[in-house]
Amino acid sequence: MASLSIRCMNDGELTDLIFQVLISRMRRDGHCLLKTRPVKRLIKACTTEFQKEPTQLHLRGKFVIVGDLHGNIDDLISIFMNYGYPPETQYVLLGDYVDRGKNSIETLILLYALKLKFPQSIYLLRGNHESKSTKLFSGFKDECLVHLNKRCYSLFIKSFSYLPLAALLNHSIFCVHGGLSQSIIDITEIDRIEKPITDISLSIASDLLWSDPSPDVLKFSSSPRGNGCLFGSEIVDQFLGDNELSLIIRAHEFCPDGYKWSLENCLTVFSASDYMGTGNLGGVAVVSNSDNVKTFTFKKAENFKVIMPSWVFEESRGLKPFEPETAHATLEDIDFDATLLIL
């Protein structure tokens, strides 16, 4: 059920947007047939939802943890199909939803619509690519200008400034896009960071979004990325011990096998398969209520099948376009390049 605080989009409209994204995977061009007005309404509503969330989320339960997607909408849908769409399954996504892949817009529309429809079942953290400065060189801005417009791009950028920077799961597992910061000893310091964060070059935000673990470093060192830092096993052990935590789960780094244990208590997850044609596996981590963590990998899907949750099909059947100017797809519009299945 959609959040009661949503003023400008109702539950049926959100379901219809989700339907449009899922059904777009059966089009050979792979893009949604949506006009800009409903997209702008979606972004504004989701920005309001992000504004209500703290800079560091405190969550309890079982979660599927998703790493970098970089516009790979098919991998996102595959993850939902394999582990359950919200609200059946709870998700924490670690950022880098955009850039480099072909479907950053569809990825964000699906995530934002699900966030509004099931706000307690899906949580989006900020990655270093959720920033205006990063995007100028990595494709998302151009994608917006081609398929939407400059105003939609600006609204997306504003929404990114309200995304949480970290999540604490079950008082035990610290989730973040990049890594640790020399400026943070006590984890509660993240709670005191105020949003919006428009400039991620500021020290703490830059570290959380850009830093990397390194087996060649014991404490802290400068990063070859030019932002953030490298941190080693001594720092991880100290951070976990001081804050009574057991594990760090982060993203930000390409992993040929979908995940890697960068350090003993630091797990990296990378969820975009065949990233830029490299043939890599995608990966996710599943955190149980008892804080047991399991990793799973997947290959790039061949003969991709679109499996929709029953609530999308039932709510979208016979649903009229909610915006007169929305280029609304139906099954008859589709140039089939995949298979539609209903859960």
mmCIF file of C-alpha atoms in Angstrom:
data_model
loop_
_atom_site.group_PDB
_atom_site.id
_atom_site.type_symbol
_atom_site.label_atom_id
_atom_site.label_comp_id
_atom_site.label_asym_id
_atom_site.label_seq_id
_atom_site.Cartn_x
_atom_site.Cartn_y
_atom_site.Cartn_z
ATOM 1 C CA MET A 1 0.000 0.000 0.000
ATOM 2 C CA ALA A 2 1.389 3.368 -0.970
ATOM 3 C CA SER A 3 2.557 5.814 1.684
ATOM 4 C CA LEU A 4 -0.216 8.126 2.914
ATOM 5 C CA SER A 5 2.121 11.103 2.562
ATOM 6 C CA ILE A 6 2.154 10.855 -1.220
ATOM 7 C CA ARG A 7 0.073 13.730 -2.511
ATOM 8 C CA CYS A 8 0.780 13.758 -6.228
ATOM 9 C CA MET A 9 0.777 10.046 -7.183
ATOM 10 C CA ASN A 10 -1.724 7.406 -6.180
ATOM 11 C CA ASP A 11 -1.216 3.666 -5.867
ATOM 12 C CA GLY A 12 -2.667 2.874 -9.276
ATOM 13 C CA GLU A 13 -0.425 5.396 -10.997
ATOM 14 C CA LEU A 14 2.658 3.897 -9.362
ATOM 15 C CA THR A 15 1.623 0.388 -10.380
ATOM 16 C CA ASP A 16 1.098 1.567 -13.930
ATOM 17 C CA LEU A 17 4.602 3.076 -14.084
ATOM 18 C CA ILE A 18 6.051 -0.201 -12.805
ATOM 19 C CA PHE A 19 4.055 -2.058 -15.458
ATOM 20 C CA GLN A 20 5.388 0.263 -18.158
ATOM 21 C CA VAL A 21 9.006 -0.372 -17.150
ATOM 22 C CA LEU A 22 8.594 -4.134 -16.957
ATOM 23 C CA ILE A 23 6.787 -4.396 -20.251
ATOM 24 C CA SER A 24 9.407 -2.185 -21.932
ATOM 25 C CA ARG A 25 11.861 -5.094 -21.619
ATOM 26 C CA MET A 26 9.890 -6.825 -24.364
ATOM 27 C CA ARG A 27 10.497 -3.977 -26.781
ATOM 28 C CA ARG A 28 13.487 -4.319 -29.043
ATOM 29 C CA ASP A 29 14.577 -0.754 -28.287
ATOM 30 C CA GLY A 30 14.281 -1.482 -24.550
ATOM 31 C CA HIS A 31 12.887 1.906 -23.522
ATOM 32 C CA CYS A 32 9.678 3.026 -21.808
ATOM 33 C CA LEU A 33 7.086 4.923 -23.773
ATOM 34 C CA LEU A 34 6.597 7.628 -21.164
ATOM 35 C CA LYS A 35 6.263 11.366 -21.447
ATOM 36 C CA THR A 36 7.988 13.739 -19.064
ATOM 37 C CA ARG A 37 5.076 14.912 -16.906
ATOM 38 C CA PRO A 38 4.423 11.630 -15.030
ATOM 39 C CA VAL A 39 8.171 11.129 -14.629
ATOM 40 C CA LYS A 40 8.538 14.571 -13.043
ATOM 41 C CA ARG A 41 5.670 13.828 -10.678
ATOM 42 C CA LEU A 42 7.313 10.546 -9.714
ATOM 43 C CA ILE A 43 10.681 12.164 -8.982
ATOM 44 C CA LYS A 44 9.128 14.941 -6.901
ATOM 45 C CA ALA A 45 7.086 12.478 -4.852
ATOM 46 C CA CYS A 46 10.087 10.237 -4.251
ATOM 47 C CA THR A 47 12.232 13.212 -3.261
ATOM 48 C CA THR A 48 9.666 13.949 -0.560
ATOM 49 C CA GLU A 49 9.953 10.337 0.615
ATOM 50 C CA PHE A 50 13.764 10.555 0.750
ATOM 51 C CA GLN A 51 13.516 13.802 2.731
ATOM 52 C CA LYS A 52 11.735 11.919 5.512
ATOM 53 C CA GLU A 53 14.488 9.325 5.847
ATOM 54 C CA PRO A 54 17.564 9.881 8.034
ATOM 55 C CA THR A 55 21.070 10.085 6.617
ATOM 56 C CA GLN A 56 21.747 6.692 8.179
ATOM 57 C CA LEU A 57 18.946 4.138 8.115
ATOM 58 C CA HIS A 58 18.424 1.858 11.116
ATOM 59 C CA LEU A 59 16.700 -1.290 9.867
ATOM 60 C CA ARG A 60 15.748 -4.685 11.238
ATOM 61 C CA GLY A 61 14.850 -7.873 9.370
ATOM 62 C CA LYS A 62 15.972 -10.004 6.467
ATOM 63 C CA PHE A 63 17.294 -8.156 3.414
ATOM 64 C CA VAL A 64 18.646 -8.748 -0.060
ATOM 65 C CA ILE A 65 21.611 -6.414 -0.585
ATOM 66 C CA VAL A 66 22.171 -5.160 -4.140
ATOM 67 C CA GLY A 67 25.396 -3.550 -5.348
ATOM 68 C CA ASP A 68 26.197 -1.430 -8.401
ATOM 69 C CA LEU A 69 23.655 -1.705 -11.245
ATOM 70 C CA HIS A 70 24.837 1.067 -13.579
ATOM 71 C CA GLY A 71 21.690 1.192 -15.675
ATOM 72 C CA ASN A 72 21.375 -2.565 -16.089
ATOM 73 C CA ILE A 73 17.618 -2.839 -15.705
ATOM 74 C CA ASP A 74 17.503 -6.499 -16.734
ATOM 75 C CA ASP A 75 19.720 -7.482 -13.807
ATOM 76 C CA LEU A 76 17.524 -5.518 -11.408
ATOM 77 C CA ILE A 77 14.412 -7.246 -12.716
ATOM 78 C CA SER A 78 16.176 -10.627 -12.595
ATOM 79 C CA ILE A 79 17.018 -10.047 -8.934
ATOM 80 C CA PHE A 80 13.388 -9.206 -8.168
ATOM 81 C CA MET A 81 12.217 -12.283 -10.066
ATOM 82 C CA ASN A 82 14.637 -14.594 -8.239
ATOM 83 C CA TYR A 83 14.253 -13.241 -4.705
ATOM 84 C CA GLY A 84 10.762 -11.769 -4.794
ATOM 85 C CA TYR A 85 9.392 -8.347 -5.673
ATOM 86 C CA PRO A 86 8.631 -5.942 -2.863
ATOM 87 C CA PRO A 87 6.746 -6.214 -0.555
ATOM 88 C CA GLU A 88 7.392 -9.969 -0.458
ATOM 89 C CA THR A 89 11.119 -9.308 0.023
ATOM 90 C CA GLN A 90 12.957 -6.395 1.619
ATOM 91 C CA TYR A 91 15.851 -4.784 -0.253
ATOM 92 C CA VAL A 92 18.739 -2.465 0.494
ATOM 93 C CA LEU A 93 20.440 -1.106 -2.622
ATOM 94 C CA LEU A 94 23.906 0.372 -2.228
ATOM 95 C CA GLY A 95 23.900 3.001 -4.981
ATOM 96 C CA ASP A 96 25.304 3.529 -8.481
ATOM 97 C CA TYR A 97 21.968 2.977 -10.194
ATOM 98 C CA VAL A 98 22.936 5.064 -13.214
ATOM 99 C CA ASP A 99 25.625 5.610 -15.854
ATOM 100 C CA ARG A 100 27.446 3.320 -18.277
ATOM 101 C CA GLY A 101 24.472 1.035 -18.916
ATOM 102 C CA LYS A 102 21.698 1.730 -21.419
ATOM 103 C CA ASN A 103 18.726 1.964 -19.064
ATOM 104 C CA SER A 104 19.505 4.324 -16.204
ATOM 105 C CA ILE A 105 16.122 6.020 -16.610
ATOM 106 C CA GLU A 106 14.138 2.782 -16.475
ATOM 107 C CA THR A 107 16.202 1.628 -13.494
ATOM 108 C CA LEU A 108 15.388 4.791 -11.542
ATOM 109 C CA ILE A 109 11.719 4.842 -12.524
ATOM 110 C CA LEU A 110 11.277 1.252 -11.343
ATOM 111 C CA LEU A 111 13.147 1.844 -8.084
ATOM 112 C CA TYR A 112 11.413 5.154 -7.349
ATOM 113 C CA ALA A 113 7.941 3.760 -8.062
ATOM 114 C CA LEU A 114 8.600 0.737 -5.838
ATOM 115 C CA LYS A 115 9.967 3.008 -3.109
ATOM 116 C CA LEU A 116 6.778 5.059 -3.112
ATOM 117 C CA LYS A 117 4.490 2.047 -3.324
ATOM 118 C CA PHE A 118 6.297 -0.028 -0.673
ATOM 119 C CA PRO A 119 8.452 2.407 1.331
ATOM 120 C CA GLN A 120 9.164 -0.094 4.130
ATOM 121 C CA SER A 121 10.300 -2.825 1.720
ATOM 122 C CA ILE A 122 12.956 -1.120 -0.398
ATOM 123 C CA TYR A 123 15.706 1.266 0.694
ATOM 124 C CA LEU A 124 18.003 3.169 -1.654
ATOM 125 C CA LEU A 125 21.428 4.394 -0.563
ATOM 126 C CA ARG A 126 23.461 6.941 -2.455
ATOM 127 C CA GLY A 127 26.417 5.969 -4.626
ATOM 128 C CA ASN A 128 29.166 8.176 -5.987
ATOM 129 C CA HIS A 129 27.399 8.230 -9.377
ATOM 130 C CA GLU A 130 24.305 9.787 -7.820
ATOM 131 C CA SER A 131 25.934 13.173 -8.265
ATOM 132 C CA LYS A 132 25.889 15.893 -10.882
ATOM 133 C CA SER A 133 29.681 16.072 -11.175
ATOM 134 C CA THR A 134 30.094 12.328 -11.771
ATOM 135 C CA LYS A 135 27.255 12.161 -14.244
ATOM 136 C CA LEU A 136 28.636 14.771 -16.600
ATOM 137 C CA PHE A 137 31.129 12.217 -17.866
ATOM 138 C CA SER A 138 29.296 8.914 -17.561
ATOM 139 C CA GLY A 139 26.160 8.994 -19.700
ATOM 140 C CA PHE A 140 23.140 9.561 -17.472
ATOM 141 C CA LYS A 141 22.736 13.230 -18.360
ATOM 142 C CA ASP A 142 22.816 12.467 -22.073
ATOM 143 C CA GLU A 143 20.274 9.677 -21.594
ATOM 144 C CA CYS A 144 17.942 12.114 -19.836
ATOM 145 C CA LEU A 145 18.330 14.750 -22.538
ATOM 146 C CA VAL A 146 17.556 12.217 -25.291
ATOM 147 C CA HIS A 147 14.624 10.378 -23.693
ATOM 148 C CA LEU A 148 13.272 12.961 -21.214
ATOM 149 C CA ASN A 149 14.503 16.551 -20.840
ATOM 150 C CA LYS A 150 16.827 18.788 -18.844
ATOM 151 C CA ARG A 151 14.177 19.456 -16.191
ATOM 152 C CA CYS A 152 13.832 15.734 -15.430
ATOM 153 C CA TYR A 153 17.602 15.462 -15.124
ATOM 154 C CA SER A 154 17.687 18.372 -12.668
ATOM 155 C CA LEU A 155 14.918 16.796 -10.603
ATOM 156 C CA PHE A 156 16.795 13.494 -10.463
ATOM 157 C CA ILE A 157 19.918 15.331 -9.274
ATOM 158 C CA LYS A 158 17.912 17.058 -6.544
ATOM 159 C CA SER A 159 16.451 13.727 -5.438
ATOM 160 C CA PHE A 160 19.951 12.227 -5.148
ATOM 161 C CA SER A 161 20.912 14.887 -2.609
ATOM 162 C CA TYR A 162 18.362 13.434 -0.165
ATOM 163 C CA LEU A 163 19.366 9.774 -0.484
ATOM 164 C CA PRO A 164 20.686 8.165 2.729
ATOM 165 C CA LEU A 165 24.441 7.586 2.888
ATOM 166 C CA ALA A 166 24.448 4.419 4.996
ATOM 167 C CA ALA A 167 22.287 1.766 6.634
ATOM 168 C CA LEU A 168 22.730 -0.189 9.843
ATOM 169 C CA LEU A 169 21.083 -3.620 9.699
ATOM 170 C CA ASN A 170 20.005 -5.412 12.868
ATOM 171 C CA HIS A 171 22.413 -3.297 14.964
ATOM 172 C CA SER A 172 25.220 -5.367 13.443
ATOM 173 C CA ILE A 173 25.917 -4.846 9.731
ATOM 174 C CA PHE A 174 27.070 -1.511 8.291
ATOM 175 C CA CYS A 175 26.018 -0.933 4.670
ATOM 176 C CA VAL A 176 27.522 1.837 2.562
ATOM 177 C CA HIS A 177 28.413 2.429 -1.057
ATOM 178 C CA GLY A 178 32.141 3.051 -0.733
ATOM 179 C CA GLY A 179 33.690 2.667 2.687
ATOM 180 C CA LEU A 180 35.018 4.225 5.864
ATOM 181 C CA SER A 181 36.190 7.721 6.707
ATOM 182 C CA GLN A 182 39.009 9.031 8.868
ATOM 183 C CA SER A 183 36.482 11.583 10.136
ATOM 184 C CA ILE A 184 34.105 8.972 11.550
ATOM 185 C CA ILE A 185 34.974 6.938 14.628
ATOM 186 C CA ASP A 186 31.539 6.722 16.210
ATOM 187 C CA ILE A 187 28.879 5.525 13.767
ATOM 188 C CA THR A 188 26.335 7.907 15.291
ATOM 189 C CA GLU A 189 28.253 10.765 13.650
ATOM 190 C CA ILE A 190 26.627 9.757 10.357
ATOM 191 C CA ASP A 191 23.205 10.294 11.935
ATOM 192 C CA ARG A 192 24.126 13.939 12.494
ATOM 193 C CA ILE A 193 24.979 14.665 8.845
ATOM 194 C CA GLU A 194 22.241 16.902 7.498
ATOM 195 C CA LYS A 195 20.566 16.497 4.119
ATOM 196 C CA PRO A 196 20.419 17.645 1.393
ATOM 197 C CA ILE A 197 24.034 16.924 0.499
ATOM 198 C CA THR A 198 24.605 18.762 -2.748
ATOM 199 C CA ASP A 199 28.400 18.614 -2.754
ATOM 200 C CA ILE A 200 29.720 15.079 -2.226
ATOM 201 C CA SER A 201 33.300 16.336 -2.384
ATOM 202 C CA LEU A 202 32.861 17.314 1.272
ATOM 203 C CA SER A 203 35.099 15.088 3.377
ATOM 204 C CA ILE A 204 32.745 12.661 5.109
ATOM 205 C CA ALA A 205 30.348 12.195 2.184
ATOM 206 C CA SER A 206 33.254 11.767 -0.222
ATOM 207 C CA ASP A 207 34.797 9.075 1.967
ATOM 208 C CA LEU A 208 31.564 7.153 2.438
ATOM 209 C CA LEU A 209 30.836 7.166 -1.293
ATOM 210 C CA TRP A 210 34.334 6.836 -2.788
ATOM 211 C CA SER A 211 36.596 4.903 -0.380
ATOM 212 C CA ASP A 212 37.861 1.358 -0.954
ATOM 213 C CA PRO A 213 39.247 -1.415 1.268
ATOM 214 C CA SER A 214 42.776 -2.551 0.468
ATOM 215 C CA PRO A 215 44.762 -5.594 1.672
ATOM 216 C CA ASP A 216 47.924 -3.541 1.101
ATOM 217 C CA VAL A 217 46.970 -0.917 3.693
ATOM 218 C CA LEU A 218 46.672 -1.364 7.461
ATOM 219 C CA LYS A 219 45.097 1.974 8.374
ATOM 220 C CA PHE A 220 44.352 4.790 5.909
ATOM 221 C CA SER A 221 46.058 5.848 2.696
ATOM 222 C CA SER A 222 45.319 8.138 -0.231
ATOM 223 C CA SER A 223 43.155 6.686 -2.990
ATOM 224 C CA PRO A 224 44.197 6.439 -6.649
ATOM 225 C CA ARG A 225 40.634 7.485 -7.509
ATOM 226 C CA GLY A 226 41.419 11.018 -6.315
ATOM 227 C CA ASN A 227 38.425 10.965 -3.964
ATOM 228 C CA GLY A 228 37.890 9.109 -0.721
ATOM 229 C CA CYS A 229 40.663 6.963 0.729
ATOM 230 C CA LEU A 230 41.989 3.436 1.028
ATOM 231 C CA PHE A 231 41.393 1.712 4.361
ATOM 232 C CA GLY A 232 42.883 -1.474 5.743
ATOM 233 C CA SER A 233 42.159 -4.342 8.089
ATOM 234 C CA GLU A 234 43.226 -2.529 11.268
ATOM 235 C CA ILE A 235 40.743 0.256 10.582
ATOM 236 C CA VAL A 236 37.954 -2.215 9.805
ATOM 237 C CA ASP A 237 38.579 -4.139 13.026
ATOM 238 C CA GLN A 238 38.709 -0.916 15.050
ATOM 239 C CA PHE A 239 35.549 0.498 13.456
ATOM 240 C CA LEU A 240 33.589 -2.712 13.975
ATOM 241 C CA GLY A 241 34.847 -3.134 17.533
ATOM 242 C CA ASP A 242 34.232 0.453 18.617
ATOM 243 C CA ASN A 243 30.684 0.366 17.250
ATOM 244 C CA GLU A 244 29.850 -3.209 18.286
ATOM 245 C CA LEU A 245 29.307 -4.322 14.691
ATOM 246 C CA SER A 246 30.176 -7.559 12.905
ATOM 247 C CA LEU A 247 30.483 -6.738 9.190
ATOM 248 C CA ILE A 248 30.705 -4.077 6.480
ATOM 249 C CA ILE A 249 28.828 -4.663 3.214
ATOM 250 C CA ARG A 250 29.662 -2.214 0.438
ATOM 251 C CA ALA A 251 29.679 -1.881 -3.358
ATOM 252 C CA HIS A 252 31.651 0.534 -5.586
ATOM 253 C CA GLU A 253 34.173 -1.954 -7.032
ATOM 254 C CA PHE A 254 33.929 -4.245 -10.044
ATOM 255 C CA CYS A 255 33.980 -7.924 -9.030
ATOM 256 C CA PRO A 256 34.461 -10.560 -11.762
ATOM 257 C CA ASP A 257 32.652 -13.107 -9.579
ATOM 258 C CA GLY A 258 29.853 -10.770 -8.442
ATOM 259 C CA TYR A 259 31.265 -10.361 -4.937
ATOM 260 C CA LYS A 260 34.524 -10.591 -3.047
ATOM 261 C CA TRP A 261 35.723 -10.528 0.528
ATOM 262 C CA SER A 262 37.900 -7.458 0.184
ATOM 263 C CA LEU A 263 38.999 -7.873 3.806
ATOM 264 C CA GLU A 264 38.059 -10.445 6.440
ATOM 265 C CA ASN A 265 35.015 -8.536 7.671
ATOM 266 C CA CYS A 266 34.349 -6.412 4.591
ATOM 267 C CA LEU A 267 32.211 -7.798 1.759
ATOM 268 C CA THR A 268 31.981 -6.115 -1.658
ATOM 269 C CA VAL A 269 28.890 -6.784 -3.816
ATOM 270 C CA PHE A 270 28.647 -5.923 -7.529
ATOM 271 C CA SER A 271 25.272 -6.646 -9.139
ATOM 272 C CA ALA A 272 25.714 -5.646 -12.802
ATOM 273 C CA SER A 273 26.463 -8.759 -14.857
ATOM 274 C CA ASP A 274 28.509 -8.583 -18.065
ATOM 275 C CA TYR A 275 29.528 -5.073 -17.025
ATOM 276 C CA MET A 276 30.608 -3.145 -20.130
ATOM 277 C CA GLY A 277 30.986 -6.457 -21.980
ATOM 278 C CA THR A 278 33.430 -8.049 -19.525
ATOM 279 C CA GLY A 279 31.380 -11.227 -19.027
ATOM 280 C CA ASN A 280 31.433 -10.989 -15.231
ATOM 281 C CA LEU A 281 28.870 -12.504 -12.910
ATOM 282 C CA GLY A 282 26.466 -10.339 -10.946
ATOM 283 C CA GLY A 283 26.062 -10.873 -7.225
ATOM 284 C CA VAL A 284 23.848 -10.129 -4.234
ATOM 285 C CA ALA A 285 24.118 -10.753 -0.501
ATOM 286 C CA VAL A 286 21.252 -12.036 1.630
ATOM 287 C CA VAL A 287 21.184 -11.032 5.294
ATOM 288 C CA SER A 288 19.024 -13.155 7.590
ATOM 289 C CA ASN A 289 17.349 -12.039 10.795
ATOM 290 C CA SER A 290 20.190 -13.701 12.692
ATOM 291 C CA ASP A 291 22.746 -11.694 10.670
ATOM 292 C CA ASN A 292 23.900 -14.752 8.772
ATOM 293 C CA VAL A 293 25.129 -13.517 5.362
ATOM 294 C CA LYS A 294 25.070 -15.599 2.195
ATOM 295 C CA THR A 295 26.249 -14.550 -1.263
ATOM 296 C CA PHE A 296 24.668 -15.563 -4.558
ATOM 297 C CA THR A 297 25.749 -14.977 -8.146
ATOM 298 C CA PHE A 298 24.058 -14.968 -11.533
ATOM 299 C CA LYS A 299 24.970 -14.779 -15.215
ATOM 300 C CA LYS A 300 23.654 -12.338 -17.769
ATOM 301 C CA ALA A 301 20.227 -13.592 -18.788
ATOM 302 C CA GLU A 302 19.785 -15.110 -22.231
ATOM 303 C CA ASN A 303 16.320 -15.260 -23.813
ATOM 304 C CA PHE A 304 15.224 -12.872 -21.091
ATOM 305 C CA LYS A 305 11.813 -13.581 -19.589
ATOM 306 C CA VAL A 306 9.863 -10.826 -17.878
ATOM 307 C CA ILE A 307 8.105 -12.223 -14.827
ATOM 308 C CA MET A 308 5.674 -9.783 -13.288
ATOM 309 C CA PRO A 309 4.276 -10.032 -9.775
ATOM 310 C CA SER A 310 0.562 -10.769 -9.778
ATOM 311 C CA TRP A 311 -0.256 -7.397 -8.199
ATOM 312 C CA VAL A 312 1.121 -5.543 -11.239
ATOM 313 C CA PHE A 313 -0.892 -7.620 -13.668
ATOM 314 C CA GLU A 314 -4.083 -7.445 -11.636
ATOM 315 C CA GLU A 315 -3.872 -3.705 -10.968
ATOM 316 C CA SER A 316 -2.765 -2.832 -14.521
ATOM 317 C CA ARG A 317 -5.398 -4.905 -16.321
ATOM 318 C CA GLY A 318 -7.774 -2.426 -17.851
ATOM 319 C CA LEU A 319 -6.011 0.509 -16.213
ATOM 320 C CA LYS A 320 -6.444 3.704 -18.182
ATOM 321 C CA PRO A 321 -3.520 6.040 -18.799
ATOM 322 C CA PHE A 322 -3.326 8.442 -15.864
ATOM 323 C CA GLU A 323 -1.839 11.235 -17.959
ATOM 324 C CA PRO A 324 -3.362 12.294 -21.278
ATOM 325 C CA GLU A 325 0.062 12.846 -22.803
ATOM 326 C CA THR A 326 1.546 9.554 -21.512
ATOM 327 C CA ALA A 327 2.678 7.313 -24.347
ATOM 328 C CA HIS A 328 1.061 4.305 -22.678
ATOM 329 C CA ALA A 329 2.171 0.846 -23.833
ATOM 330 C CA THR A 330 -0.178 -2.112 -24.098
ATOM 331 C CA LEU A 331 0.555 -5.708 -25.022
ATOM 332 C CA GLU A 332 -0.511 -4.943 -28.585
ATOM 333 C CA ASP A 333 2.171 -2.231 -28.825
ATOM 334 C CA ILE A 334 5.074 -4.534 -28.064
ATOM 335 C CA ASP A 335 7.624 -5.649 -30.609
ATOM 336 C CA PHE A 336 8.300 -8.876 -28.731
ATOM 337 C CA ASP A 337 11.890 -9.725 -27.915
ATOM 338 C CA ALA A 338 11.212 -11.500 -24.615
ATOM 339 C CA THR A 339 8.550 -13.491 -22.813
ATOM 340 C CA LEU A 340 5.908 -12.227 -20.404
ATOM 341 C CA LEU A 341 5.108 -14.462 -17.456
ATOM 342 C CA ILE A 342 2.894 -13.792 -14.455
ATOM 343 C CA LEU A 343 3.805 -14.932 -10.943
#
